[in-house]
Tab-separated table of C-alpha atoms in Angstrom:
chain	number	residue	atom	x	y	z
Y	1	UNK	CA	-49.693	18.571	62.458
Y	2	UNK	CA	-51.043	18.633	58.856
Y	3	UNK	CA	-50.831	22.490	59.004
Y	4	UNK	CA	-47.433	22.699	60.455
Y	5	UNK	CA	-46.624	20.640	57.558
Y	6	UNK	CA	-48.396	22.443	55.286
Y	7	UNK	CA	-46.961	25.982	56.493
Y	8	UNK	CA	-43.846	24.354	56.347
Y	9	UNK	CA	-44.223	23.567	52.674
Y	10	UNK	CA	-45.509	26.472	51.735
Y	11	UNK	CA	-42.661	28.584	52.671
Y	12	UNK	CA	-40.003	26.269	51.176
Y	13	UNK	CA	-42.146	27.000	47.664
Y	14	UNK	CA	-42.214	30.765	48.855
Y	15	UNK	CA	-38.224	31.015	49.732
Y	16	UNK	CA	-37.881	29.160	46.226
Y	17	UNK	CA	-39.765	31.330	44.333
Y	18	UNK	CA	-38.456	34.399	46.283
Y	19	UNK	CA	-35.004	33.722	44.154
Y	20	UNK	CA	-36.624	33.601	40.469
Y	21	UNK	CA	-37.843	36.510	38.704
Y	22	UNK	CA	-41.133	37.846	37.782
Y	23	UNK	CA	-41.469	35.765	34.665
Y	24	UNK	CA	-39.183	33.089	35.855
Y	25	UNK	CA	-42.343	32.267	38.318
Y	26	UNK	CA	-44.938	32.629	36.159
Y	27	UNK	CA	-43.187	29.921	33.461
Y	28	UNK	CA	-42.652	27.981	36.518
Y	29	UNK	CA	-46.573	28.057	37.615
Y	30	UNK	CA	-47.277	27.498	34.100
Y	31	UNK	CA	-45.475	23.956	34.082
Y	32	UNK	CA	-47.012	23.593	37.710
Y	33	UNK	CA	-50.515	23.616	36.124
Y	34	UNK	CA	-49.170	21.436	33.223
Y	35	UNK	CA	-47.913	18.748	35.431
Y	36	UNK	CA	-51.382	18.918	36.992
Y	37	UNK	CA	-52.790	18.413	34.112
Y	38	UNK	CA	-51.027	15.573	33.278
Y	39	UNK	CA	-51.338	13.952	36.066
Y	40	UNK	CA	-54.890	14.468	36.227
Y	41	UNK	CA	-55.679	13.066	33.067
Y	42	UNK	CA	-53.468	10.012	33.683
Y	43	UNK	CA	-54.503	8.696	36.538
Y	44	UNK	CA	-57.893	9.899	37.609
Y	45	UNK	CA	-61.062	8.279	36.364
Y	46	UNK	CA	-64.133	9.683	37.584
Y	47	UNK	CA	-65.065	12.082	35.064
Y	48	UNK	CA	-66.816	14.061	37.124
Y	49	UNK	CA	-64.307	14.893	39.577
Y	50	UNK	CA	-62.000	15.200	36.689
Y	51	UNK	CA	-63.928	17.882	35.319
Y	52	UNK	CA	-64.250	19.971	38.674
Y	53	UNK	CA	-60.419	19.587	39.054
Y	54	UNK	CA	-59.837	21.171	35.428
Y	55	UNK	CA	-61.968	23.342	35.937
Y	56	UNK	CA	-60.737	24.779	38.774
Y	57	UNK	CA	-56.964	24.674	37.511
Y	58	UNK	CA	-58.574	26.755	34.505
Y	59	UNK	CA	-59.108	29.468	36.854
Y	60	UNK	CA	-55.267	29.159	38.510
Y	61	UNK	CA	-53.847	29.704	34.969
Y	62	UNK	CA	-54.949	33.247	34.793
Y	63	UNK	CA	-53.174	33.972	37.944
Y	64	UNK	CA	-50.423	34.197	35.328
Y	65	UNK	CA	-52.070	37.395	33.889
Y	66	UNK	CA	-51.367	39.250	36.769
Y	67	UNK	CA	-48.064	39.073	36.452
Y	68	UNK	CA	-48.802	42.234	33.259
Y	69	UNK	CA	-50.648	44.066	36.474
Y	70	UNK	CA	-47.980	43.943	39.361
Y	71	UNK	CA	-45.547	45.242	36.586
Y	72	UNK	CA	-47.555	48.193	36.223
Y	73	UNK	CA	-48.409	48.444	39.735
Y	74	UNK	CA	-44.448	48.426	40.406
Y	75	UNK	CA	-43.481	51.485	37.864
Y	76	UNK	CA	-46.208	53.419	40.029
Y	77	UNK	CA	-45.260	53.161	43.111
Y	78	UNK	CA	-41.364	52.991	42.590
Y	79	UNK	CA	-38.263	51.470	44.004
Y	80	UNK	CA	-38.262	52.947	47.305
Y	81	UNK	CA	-42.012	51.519	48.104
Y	82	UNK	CA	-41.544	50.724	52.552
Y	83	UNK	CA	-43.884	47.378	51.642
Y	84	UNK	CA	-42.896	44.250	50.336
Y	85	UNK	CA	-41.481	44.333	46.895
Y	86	UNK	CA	-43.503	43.107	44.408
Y	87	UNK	CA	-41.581	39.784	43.150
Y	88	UNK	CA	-41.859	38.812	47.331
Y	89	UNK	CA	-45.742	39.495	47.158
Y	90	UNK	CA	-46.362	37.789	43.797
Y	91	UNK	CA	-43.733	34.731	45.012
Y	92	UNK	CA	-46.235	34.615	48.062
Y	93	UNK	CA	-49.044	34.461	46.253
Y	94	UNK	CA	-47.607	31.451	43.273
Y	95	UNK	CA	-46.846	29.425	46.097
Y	96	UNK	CA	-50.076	30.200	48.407
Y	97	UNK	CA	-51.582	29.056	44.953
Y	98	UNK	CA	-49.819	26.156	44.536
Y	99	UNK	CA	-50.644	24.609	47.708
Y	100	UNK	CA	-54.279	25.392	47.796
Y	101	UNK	CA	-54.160	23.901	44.074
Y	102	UNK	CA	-52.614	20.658	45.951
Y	103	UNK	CA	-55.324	21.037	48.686
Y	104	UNK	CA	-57.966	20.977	46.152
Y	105	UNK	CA	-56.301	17.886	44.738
Y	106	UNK	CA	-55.656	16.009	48.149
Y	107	UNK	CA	-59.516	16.204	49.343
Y	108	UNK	CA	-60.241	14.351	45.707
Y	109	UNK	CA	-57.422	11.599	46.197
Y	110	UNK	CA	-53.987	12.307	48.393
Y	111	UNK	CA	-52.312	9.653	45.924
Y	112	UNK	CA	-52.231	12.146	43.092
Y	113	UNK	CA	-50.590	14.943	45.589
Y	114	UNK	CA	-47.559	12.416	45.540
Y	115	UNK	CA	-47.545	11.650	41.834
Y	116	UNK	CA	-47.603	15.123	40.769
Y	117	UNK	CA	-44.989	15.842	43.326
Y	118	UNK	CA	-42.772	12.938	41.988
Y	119	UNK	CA	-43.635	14.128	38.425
Y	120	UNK	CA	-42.947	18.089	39.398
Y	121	UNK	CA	-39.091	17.233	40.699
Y	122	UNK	CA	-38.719	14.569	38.513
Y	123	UNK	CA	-36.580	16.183	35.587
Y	124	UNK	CA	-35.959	19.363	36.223
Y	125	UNK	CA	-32.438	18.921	37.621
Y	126	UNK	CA	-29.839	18.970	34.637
Y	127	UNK	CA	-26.642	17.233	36.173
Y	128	UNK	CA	-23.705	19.839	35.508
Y	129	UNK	CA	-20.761	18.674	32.979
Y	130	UNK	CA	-18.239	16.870	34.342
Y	131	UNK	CA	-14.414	16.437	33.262
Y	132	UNK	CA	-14.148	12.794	32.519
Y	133	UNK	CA	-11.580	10.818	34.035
Y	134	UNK	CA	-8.502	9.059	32.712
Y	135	UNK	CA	-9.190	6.655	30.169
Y	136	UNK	CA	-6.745	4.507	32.147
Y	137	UNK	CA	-9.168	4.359	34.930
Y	138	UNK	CA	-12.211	3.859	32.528
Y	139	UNK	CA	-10.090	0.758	31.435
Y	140	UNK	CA	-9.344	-0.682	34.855
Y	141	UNK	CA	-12.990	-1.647	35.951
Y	142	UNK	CA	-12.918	-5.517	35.482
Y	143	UNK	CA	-14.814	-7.527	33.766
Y	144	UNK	CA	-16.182	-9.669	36.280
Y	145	UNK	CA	-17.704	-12.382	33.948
Y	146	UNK	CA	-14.272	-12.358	32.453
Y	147	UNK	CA	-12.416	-12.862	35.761
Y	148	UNK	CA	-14.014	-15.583	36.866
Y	149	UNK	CA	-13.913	-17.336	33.601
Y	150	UNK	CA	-10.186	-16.996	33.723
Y	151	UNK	CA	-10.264	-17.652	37.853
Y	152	UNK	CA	-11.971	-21.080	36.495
Y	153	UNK	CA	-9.220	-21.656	33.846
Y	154	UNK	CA	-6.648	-21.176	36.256
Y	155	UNK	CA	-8.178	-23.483	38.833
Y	156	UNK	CA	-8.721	-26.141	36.319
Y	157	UNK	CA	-4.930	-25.873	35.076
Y	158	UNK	CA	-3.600	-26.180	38.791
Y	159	UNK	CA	-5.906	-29.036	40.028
Y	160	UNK	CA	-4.861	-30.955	36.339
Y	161	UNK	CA	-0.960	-30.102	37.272
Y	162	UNK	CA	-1.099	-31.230	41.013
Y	163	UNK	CA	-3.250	-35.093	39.340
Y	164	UNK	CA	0.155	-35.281	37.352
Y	165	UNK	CA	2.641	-34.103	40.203
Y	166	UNK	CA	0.901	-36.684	42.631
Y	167	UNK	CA	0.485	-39.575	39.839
Y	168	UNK	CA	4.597	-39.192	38.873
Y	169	UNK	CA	5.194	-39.346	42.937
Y	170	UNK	CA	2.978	-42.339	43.520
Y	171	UNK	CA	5.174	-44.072	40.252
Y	172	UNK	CA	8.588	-42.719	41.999
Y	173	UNK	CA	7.721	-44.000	45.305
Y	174	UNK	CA	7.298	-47.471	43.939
Y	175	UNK	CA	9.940	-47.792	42.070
């Protein structure tokens, strides 16, 4: 089941990547090393399997480098190449990266797979600008600490008016 899963994932980071452009994926592997990083260095403290981790994320970040080589590889063989394009193969690759990266992680401790995961989708989505609504409607929330200091006013008023309304019956009844 883990591989299912794993396939799974890996093609959702593929199909993502498919959509972004050459250097659009390698700024996007950079800040997936970065987060690493970070992560890393946050929260993990054996040293030793600190250093084997940075280590081997040193190696990942030259994967970036070979962005310069597909782009030369791509003006030789042209636009009408039957294989893969390029930006599919090098998508393939950043993501078949990415999870072995995570792999490497998970055998140390499967906690920090989630944390860099929360960190990774954590801010990237910018909420789009939205028309604000009539100020009328801004005004019309209540104030519910308000309200029910008024509610308690009102209550207190009534129950003092019906004392007095049944005090001036009781003195008209006896008279």
């Amino acid at each position: 089941m883990s591989r299912v899963k794993e396939a799974i994932e890996e093609i959702i980071e593929e199909s993502y990547l498919m959509g972004l452009s050459e250097q659009e994926i390698c700024e996007d592997f950079r800040r997936f090393i970065d987060t690493c990083y970070d992560v890393l260095y946050k929260n993990l403290k054996n040293r030793e399997a600190l250093n084997g981790l940075a280590e081997t994320l040193e190696r990942e970040q030259t994967f970036v480098l070979m962005a310069d080589y597909a782009e030369e590889r791509h003006s030789q063989l042209g636009e009408d190449s039957p294989i893969k394009s390029l930006d599919e193969i090098f998508a393939e690759k950043a993501a078949r990266r990415k999870r072995q990266i995570l792999r490497t992680i998970a055998q140390y401790d499967p906690q920090l797979v989630r944390l860099i995961d929360a960190h990774r989708f954590q801010g990237e989505f910018k909420e789009p600008a939205r028309p604000r609504r009539a100020a009328w409607r801004a005004r019309w929330r209540p104030d519910w600490d308000r309200l029910r200091l008024q509610l308690l006013k009102v209550g207190y008023c009534a129950t003092i008016g019906l004392i007095i309304l049944l005090l001036y019956l009781g003195f008209v009844a006896r008279s």
